[in-house]
CSV table of C-alpha atoms in Angstrom, one decimal:
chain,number,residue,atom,x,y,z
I,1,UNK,CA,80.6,-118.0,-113.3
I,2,UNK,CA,79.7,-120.2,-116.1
I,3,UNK,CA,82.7,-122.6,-117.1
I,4,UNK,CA,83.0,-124.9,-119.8
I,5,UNK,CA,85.7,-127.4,-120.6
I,6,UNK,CA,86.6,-129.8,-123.1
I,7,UNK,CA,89.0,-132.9,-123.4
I,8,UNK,CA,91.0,-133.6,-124.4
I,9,UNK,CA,92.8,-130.5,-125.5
I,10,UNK,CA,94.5,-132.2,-128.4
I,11,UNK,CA,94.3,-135.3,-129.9
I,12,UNK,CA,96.4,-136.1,-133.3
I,13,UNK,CA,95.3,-138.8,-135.2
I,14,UNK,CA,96.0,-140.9,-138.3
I,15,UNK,CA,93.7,-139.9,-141.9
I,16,UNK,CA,91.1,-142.5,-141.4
I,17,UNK,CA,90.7,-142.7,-137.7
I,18,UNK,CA,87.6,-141.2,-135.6
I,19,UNK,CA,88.0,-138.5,-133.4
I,20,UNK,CA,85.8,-137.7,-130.3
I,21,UNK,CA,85.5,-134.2,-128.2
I,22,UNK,CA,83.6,-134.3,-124.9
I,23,UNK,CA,82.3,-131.0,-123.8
I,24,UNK,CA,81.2,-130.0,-120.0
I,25,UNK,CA,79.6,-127.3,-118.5
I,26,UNK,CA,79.8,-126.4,-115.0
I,27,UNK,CA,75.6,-125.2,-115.0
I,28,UNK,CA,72.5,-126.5,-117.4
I,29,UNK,CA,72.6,-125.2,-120.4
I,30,UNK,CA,69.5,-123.9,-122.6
I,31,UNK,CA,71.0,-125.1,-125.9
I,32,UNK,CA,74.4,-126.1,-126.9
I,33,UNK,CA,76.3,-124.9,-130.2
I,34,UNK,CA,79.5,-126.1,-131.9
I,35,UNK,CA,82.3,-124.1,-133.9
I,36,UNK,CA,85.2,-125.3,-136.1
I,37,UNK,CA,87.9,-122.4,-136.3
I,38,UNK,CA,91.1,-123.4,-138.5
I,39,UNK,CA,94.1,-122.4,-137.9
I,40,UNK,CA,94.4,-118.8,-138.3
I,41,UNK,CA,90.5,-118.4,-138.8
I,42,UNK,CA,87.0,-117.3,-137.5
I,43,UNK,CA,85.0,-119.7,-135.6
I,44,UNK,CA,82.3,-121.4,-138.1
I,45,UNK,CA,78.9,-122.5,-137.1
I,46,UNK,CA,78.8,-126.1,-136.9
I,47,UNK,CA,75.0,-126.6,-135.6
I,48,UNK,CA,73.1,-126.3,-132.8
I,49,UNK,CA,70.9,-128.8,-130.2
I,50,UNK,CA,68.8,-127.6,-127.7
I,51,UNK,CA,66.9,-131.1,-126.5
I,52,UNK,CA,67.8,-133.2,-123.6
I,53,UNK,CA,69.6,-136.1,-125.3
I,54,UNK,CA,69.3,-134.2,-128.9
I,55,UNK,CA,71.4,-136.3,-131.6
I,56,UNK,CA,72.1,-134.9,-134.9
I,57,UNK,CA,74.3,-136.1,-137.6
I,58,UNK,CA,75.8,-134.1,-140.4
I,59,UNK,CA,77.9,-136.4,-142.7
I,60,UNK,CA,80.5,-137.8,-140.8
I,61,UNK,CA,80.3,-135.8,-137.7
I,62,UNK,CA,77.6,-136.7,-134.7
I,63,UNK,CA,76.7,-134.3,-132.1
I,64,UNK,CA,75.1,-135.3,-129.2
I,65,UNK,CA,73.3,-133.7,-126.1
I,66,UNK,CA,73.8,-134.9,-123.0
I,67,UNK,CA,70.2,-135.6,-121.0
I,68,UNK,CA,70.9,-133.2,-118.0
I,69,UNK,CA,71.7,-130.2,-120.9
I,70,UNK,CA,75.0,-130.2,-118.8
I,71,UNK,CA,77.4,-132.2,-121.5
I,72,UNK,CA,77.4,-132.5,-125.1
I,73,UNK,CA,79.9,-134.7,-127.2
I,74,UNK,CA,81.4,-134.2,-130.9
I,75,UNK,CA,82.3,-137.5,-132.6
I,76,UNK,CA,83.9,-137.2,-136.1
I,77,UNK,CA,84.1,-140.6,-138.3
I,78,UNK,CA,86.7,-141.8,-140.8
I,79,UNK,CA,88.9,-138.6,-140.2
I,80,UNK,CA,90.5,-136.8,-143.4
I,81,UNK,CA,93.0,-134.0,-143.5
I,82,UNK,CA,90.2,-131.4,-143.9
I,83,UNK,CA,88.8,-131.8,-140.4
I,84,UNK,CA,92.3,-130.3,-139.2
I,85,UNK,CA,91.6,-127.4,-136.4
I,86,UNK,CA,89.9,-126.5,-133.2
I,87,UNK,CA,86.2,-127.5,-132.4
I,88,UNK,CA,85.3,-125.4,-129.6
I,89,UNK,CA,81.7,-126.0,-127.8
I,90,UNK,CA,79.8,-123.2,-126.8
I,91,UNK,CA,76.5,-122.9,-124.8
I,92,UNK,CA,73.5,-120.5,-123.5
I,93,UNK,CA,72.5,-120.3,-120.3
I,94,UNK,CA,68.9,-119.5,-118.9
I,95,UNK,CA,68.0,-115.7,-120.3
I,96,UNK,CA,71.8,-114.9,-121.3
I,97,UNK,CA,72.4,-114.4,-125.1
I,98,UNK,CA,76.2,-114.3,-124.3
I,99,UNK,CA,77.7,-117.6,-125.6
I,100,UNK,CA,80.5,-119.0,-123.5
I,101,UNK,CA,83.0,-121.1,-125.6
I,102,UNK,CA,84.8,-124.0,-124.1
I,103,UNK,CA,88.4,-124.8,-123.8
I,104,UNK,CA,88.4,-126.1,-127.3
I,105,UNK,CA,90.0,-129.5,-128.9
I,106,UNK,CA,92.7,-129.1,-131.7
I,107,UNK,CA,92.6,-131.8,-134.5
I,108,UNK,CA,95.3,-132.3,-136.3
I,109,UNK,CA,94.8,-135.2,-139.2
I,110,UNK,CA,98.1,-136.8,-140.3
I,111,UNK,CA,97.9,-138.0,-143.8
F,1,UNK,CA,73.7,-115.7,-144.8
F,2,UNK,CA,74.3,-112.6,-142.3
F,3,UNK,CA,78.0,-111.4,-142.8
F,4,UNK,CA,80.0,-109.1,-140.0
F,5,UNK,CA,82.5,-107.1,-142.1
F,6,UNK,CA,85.5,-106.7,-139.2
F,7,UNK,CA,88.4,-104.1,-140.1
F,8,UNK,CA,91.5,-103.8,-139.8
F,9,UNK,CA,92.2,-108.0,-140.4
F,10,UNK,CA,96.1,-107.3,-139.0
F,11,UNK,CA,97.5,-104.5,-137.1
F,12,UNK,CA,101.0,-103.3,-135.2
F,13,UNK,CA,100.7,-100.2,-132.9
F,14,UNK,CA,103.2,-98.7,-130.8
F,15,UNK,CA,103.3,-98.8,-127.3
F,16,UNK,CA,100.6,-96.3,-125.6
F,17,UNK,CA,98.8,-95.7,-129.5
F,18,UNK,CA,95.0,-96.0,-129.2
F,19,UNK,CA,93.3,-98.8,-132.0
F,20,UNK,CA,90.2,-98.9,-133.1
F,21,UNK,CA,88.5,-102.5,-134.4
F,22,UNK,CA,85.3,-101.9,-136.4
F,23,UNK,CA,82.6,-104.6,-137.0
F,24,UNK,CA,80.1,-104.0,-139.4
F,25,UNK,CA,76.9,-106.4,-140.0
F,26,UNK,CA,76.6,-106.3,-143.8
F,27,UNK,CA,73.2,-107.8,-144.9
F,28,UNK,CA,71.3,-107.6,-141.2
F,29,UNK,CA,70.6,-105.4,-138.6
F,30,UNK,CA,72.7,-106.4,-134.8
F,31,UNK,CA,71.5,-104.7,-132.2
F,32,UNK,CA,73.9,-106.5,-130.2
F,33,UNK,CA,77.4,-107.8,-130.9
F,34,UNK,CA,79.5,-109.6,-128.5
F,35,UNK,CA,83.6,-108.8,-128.5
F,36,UNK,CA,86.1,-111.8,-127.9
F,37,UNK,CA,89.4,-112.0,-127.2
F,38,UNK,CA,91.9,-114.6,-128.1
F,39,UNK,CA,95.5,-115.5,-127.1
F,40,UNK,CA,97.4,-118.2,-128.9
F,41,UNK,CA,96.3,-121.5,-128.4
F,42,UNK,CA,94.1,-120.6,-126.0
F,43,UNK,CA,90.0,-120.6,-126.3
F,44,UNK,CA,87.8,-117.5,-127.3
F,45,UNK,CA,86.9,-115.0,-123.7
F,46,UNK,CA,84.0,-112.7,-123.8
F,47,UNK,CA,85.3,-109.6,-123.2
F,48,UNK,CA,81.9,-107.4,-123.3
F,49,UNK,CA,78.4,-107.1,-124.9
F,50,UNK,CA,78.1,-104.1,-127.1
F,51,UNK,CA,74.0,-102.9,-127.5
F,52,UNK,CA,72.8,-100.2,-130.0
F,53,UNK,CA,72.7,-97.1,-128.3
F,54,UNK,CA,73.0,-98.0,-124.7
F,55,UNK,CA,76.1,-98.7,-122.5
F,56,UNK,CA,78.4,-101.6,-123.5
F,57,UNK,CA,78.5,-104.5,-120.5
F,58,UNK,CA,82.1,-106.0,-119.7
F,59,UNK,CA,82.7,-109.0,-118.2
F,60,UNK,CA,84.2,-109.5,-114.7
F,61,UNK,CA,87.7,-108.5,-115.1
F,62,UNK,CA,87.7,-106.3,-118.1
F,63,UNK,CA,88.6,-102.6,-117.9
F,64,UNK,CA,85.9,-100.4,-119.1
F,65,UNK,CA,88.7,-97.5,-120.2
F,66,UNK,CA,90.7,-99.9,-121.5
F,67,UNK,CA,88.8,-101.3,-124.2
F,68,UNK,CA,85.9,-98.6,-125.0
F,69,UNK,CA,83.0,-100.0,-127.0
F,70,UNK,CA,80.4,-98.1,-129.4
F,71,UNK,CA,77.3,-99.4,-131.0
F,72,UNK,CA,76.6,-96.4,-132.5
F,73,UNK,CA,73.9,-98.0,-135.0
F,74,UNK,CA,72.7,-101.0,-136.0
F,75,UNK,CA,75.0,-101.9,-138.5
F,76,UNK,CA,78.5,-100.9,-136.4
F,77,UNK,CA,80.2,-101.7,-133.3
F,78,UNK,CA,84.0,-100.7,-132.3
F,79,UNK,CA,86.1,-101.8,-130.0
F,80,UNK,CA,88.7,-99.4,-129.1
F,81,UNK,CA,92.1,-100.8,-127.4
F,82,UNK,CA,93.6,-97.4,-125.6
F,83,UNK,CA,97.1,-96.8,-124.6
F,84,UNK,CA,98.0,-100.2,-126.1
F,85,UNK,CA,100.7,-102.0,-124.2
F,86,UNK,CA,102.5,-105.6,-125.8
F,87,UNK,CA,100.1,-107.4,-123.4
F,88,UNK,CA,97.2,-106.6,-125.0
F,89,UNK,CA,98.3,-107.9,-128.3
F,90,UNK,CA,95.9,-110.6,-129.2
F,91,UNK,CA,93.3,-112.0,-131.4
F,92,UNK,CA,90.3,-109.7,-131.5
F,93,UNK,CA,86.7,-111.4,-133.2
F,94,UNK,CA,83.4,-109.7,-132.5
F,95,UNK,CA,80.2,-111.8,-133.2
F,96,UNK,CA,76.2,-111.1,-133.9
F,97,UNK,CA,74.2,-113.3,-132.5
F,98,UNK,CA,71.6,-114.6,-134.5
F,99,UNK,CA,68.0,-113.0,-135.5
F,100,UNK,CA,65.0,-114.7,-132.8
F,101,UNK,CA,63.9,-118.1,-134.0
F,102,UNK,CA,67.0,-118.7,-136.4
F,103,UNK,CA,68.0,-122.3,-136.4
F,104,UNK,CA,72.0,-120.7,-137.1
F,105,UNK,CA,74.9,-120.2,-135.0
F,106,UNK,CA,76.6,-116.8,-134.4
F,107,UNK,CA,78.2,-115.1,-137.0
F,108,UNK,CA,81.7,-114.0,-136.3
F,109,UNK,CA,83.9,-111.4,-137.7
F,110,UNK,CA,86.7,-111.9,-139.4
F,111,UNK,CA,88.7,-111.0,-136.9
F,112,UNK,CA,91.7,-108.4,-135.6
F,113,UNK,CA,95.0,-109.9,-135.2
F,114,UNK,CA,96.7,-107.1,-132.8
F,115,UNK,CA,100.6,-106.3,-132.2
F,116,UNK,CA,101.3,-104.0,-129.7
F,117,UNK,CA,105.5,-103.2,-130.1
């Protein structure tokens, strides 16, 4: 079936410094979302890119869409201590409406 | 936005009790909501599709009697977790996917936190 992994699975960082998730999927993917889920929370809709090589920025976080639909990446500028939890990646297949979340990345943001 | 409404937020059953999750779409009609479950640390695994008024679909590896699923109208969906045993103590989250052409993510539940004891 359908896998998707991430790396790395945690990464701890110093207030300040960037952060990057990398997000691979083991078949093509029709469009590629991304959730935030804090500690002891719901995953939250972080956006969503469906083109071949898609980027799209929202403040200090860049997504990106790999050209092949097959890889996506999560980059995070100038961390603070709000960005702390797990960014999980989660993509659509062909006709499927099931989305299949990734192995996730924990943050954690020391001040 | 659409809200999913998810009951109980934390519960502890005995050993071999029967627990029912609810997931209610607040402002929105889902005709399908998709059931996750998720151990500590660990990423979220699609247990099973629920679909308004047809059989629920489980995923490879997920018993049908186990964890019974209703979508009894548009606006619910319950997941049922029978003859609970400490193994199956978990994180429960349901999610609606989102209406055709919406440019927003899935909305997710709240979510269940089960203890089976």
């Amino acid at each position: 079936g359908q896998q998707v992994m991430q790396i790395p699975q945690y990464q701890h960082v110093q207030e300040g410094e960037d952060f990057t998730t990398y997000c691979n999927s083991s078949t093509t993917l029709s469009n590629i979302q991304w959730y935030k889920q804090r500690p002891g929370g719901h995953p939250v809709f972080l956006i969503q890119l469906v083109k071949s090589g898609e980027v799209k920025k929202q403040k200090r976080l860049t997504f990106q869409f790999g050209e092949a639909k097959k890889n996506s990446s999560l980059h995070i500028t100038a961390t603070q201590t709000t960005d702390v939890g797990t960014y999980f990646c989660a993509g659509r297949g062909g006709a499927t409406n099931k989305l299949i979340f990734g192995t996730g990345t924990l943050l954690a943001v020391q001040p | 936005g659409a809200v999913v409404s998810q009951h109980p937020s934390r519960v502890i059953c005995k050993s071999g009790t029967s627990v029912k999750i609810e997931c209610r779409s607040l402002d929105f009609q889902a005709t399908t909501m998709f059931w996750y479950r998720q151990f500590p640390k660990q990423s979220l695994m699609l247990m099973a599709t629920s679909n308004e008024g047809s059989k629920a679909t489980y995923e490879q590896g997920v018993e049908k009697d186990k964890f019974l699923i209703n979508h009894a109208s548009l606006t619910l969906s319950t997941l049922t977790v029978t003859s609970a045993h400490p193994e199956d103590s978990s994180f429960y989250i349901c999610s609606a996917p989102p209406g055709q052409g919406a440019h927003y993510g899935y909305t997710f539940g709240s979510g269940t936190r089960l203890t089976v004891v």
